[in-house]
Amino acid sequence: MKFTIIIAVFILSVSCQRHLSQQIPAARVFETFLYQSEISDFIPKGTTQEDSTLMAQNYIRNWVTQKLLLHKAIENLSIEETSYTQKQVEDYRTSLLIHQYKQKLIAQRLIDDISDEEIKKYYTKHENNFVLATPIVKAVFFILPKNAPNLKEVKKWFKSDKAPDQENLEDYCLTHARKYDKFQNKWIEAKYLLNLIPGDYTILRKNILTQKDIQEEDKENYYFLKIKEIRNTQTIAPWEYVREEITLILKNKKKLQFESELEKQINQEGIRKNYVKIY
């Protein structure tokens, strides 16, 4: 055998002996060593002795296998194949370092916050890009048990659009409703509501798009759904609904602009300082 594997006694106590010298070997393949400190760093603090032993053994086994496979690959690949692989590795390393550098600069210099003014401006200019593929609504939904008090008053408040009645309804629901949801006052897909109410799916689907107030019941509960606003398919989505999408678009545009300016500045600096000479 052209290699020797040395598994140190430290395996049995690796979880509690992280102060060992960084130069104590745990394994060797040919002339390459694996040190105890590398394995200790791999094992999380607080790991039991039994688990530490298993993790250490697996780490060593995988490391040895990798080194042996690498040795075989070098032995059996042609010079052209190994040169091509080395170039791929170098290209990847170059791309990775440049990417990390750009990300560091972006984190330091590029402001992530996109204002509502920027979002609205982009939305106004490109609103035809935000056509709805499915109906969306703003709604209020609640479930009341059939023995809940003052149901007559609740149904009156439910059908009313007056602010005092809506306040009374909310106060009541917070106390008596089995479920009460305003969906954070945001637009949601209408089809999501179909799973909340008992009844025929086709009829409910039609009612949600045509009726303002929907009431259903089963043996134990009353179900109330109030449609406050609706936008149908093939209409322009409200800007609040596409806010996150536009935010991502604008962040990406700023990032691309920043990277373009960075590359321009680096080229100018290279020429100015005579780092670059094109023959």
PDB file of N, CA and C in Angstrom, residues 9 72 95 123 134 186 208 239 260:
ATOM      1  N   VAL A   9      -6.219   8.475  18.986  1.00  0.00           N
ATOM      2  CA  VAL A   9      -7.076   8.146  20.119  1.00  0.00           C
ATOM      3  C   VAL A   9      -8.053   9.271  20.417  1.00  0.00           C
ATOM      4  N   LYS A  72      -6.014   8.635  -7.946  1.00  0.00           N
ATOM      5  CA  LYS A  72      -6.321   7.786  -9.091  1.00  0.00           C
ATOM      6  C   LYS A  72      -6.664   8.619 -10.324  1.00  0.00           C
ATOM      7  N   SER A  95     -14.257  33.450 -10.803  1.00  0.00           N
ATOM      8  CA  SER A  95     -15.659  33.899 -10.773  1.00  0.00           C
ATOM      9  C   SER A  95     -16.173  34.023  -9.344  1.00  0.00           C
ATOM     10  N   TYR A 123     -44.559  51.377 -11.495  1.00  0.00           N
ATOM     11  CA  TYR A 123     -45.869  50.768 -11.750  1.00  0.00           C
ATOM     12  C   TYR A 123     -46.646  51.566 -12.791  1.00  0.00           C
ATOM     13  N   THR A 134     -55.613  35.867 -12.286  1.00  0.00           N
ATOM     14  CA  THR A 134     -56.662  35.291 -11.446  1.00  0.00           C
ATOM     15  C   THR A 134     -57.305  36.421 -10.650  1.00  0.00           C
ATOM     16  N   LYS A 186     -54.838  43.075   2.980  1.00  0.00           N
ATOM     17  CA  LYS A 186     -54.124  42.973   1.710  1.00  0.00           C
ATOM     18  C   LYS A 186     -54.978  42.253   0.667  1.00  0.00           C
ATOM     19  N   ILE A 208     -68.444  34.606  -4.921  1.00  0.00           N
ATOM     20  CA  ILE A 208     -67.328  35.437  -4.489  1.00  0.00           C
ATOM     21  C   ILE A 208     -67.058  36.555  -5.489  1.00  0.00           C
ATOM     22  N   TRP A 239     -51.297  48.438  -7.433  1.00  0.00           N
ATOM     23  CA  TRP A 239     -49.860  48.504  -7.186  1.00  0.00           C
ATOM     24  C   TRP A 239     -49.460  47.826  -5.881  1.00  0.00           C
ATOM     25  N   SER A 260     -22.284  47.485 -13.293  1.00  0.00           N
ATOM     26  CA  SER A 260     -21.806  48.091 -14.538  1.00  0.00           C
ATOM     27  C   SER A 260     -20.905  49.286 -14.251  1.00  0.00           C
TER      28      SER A 260
END
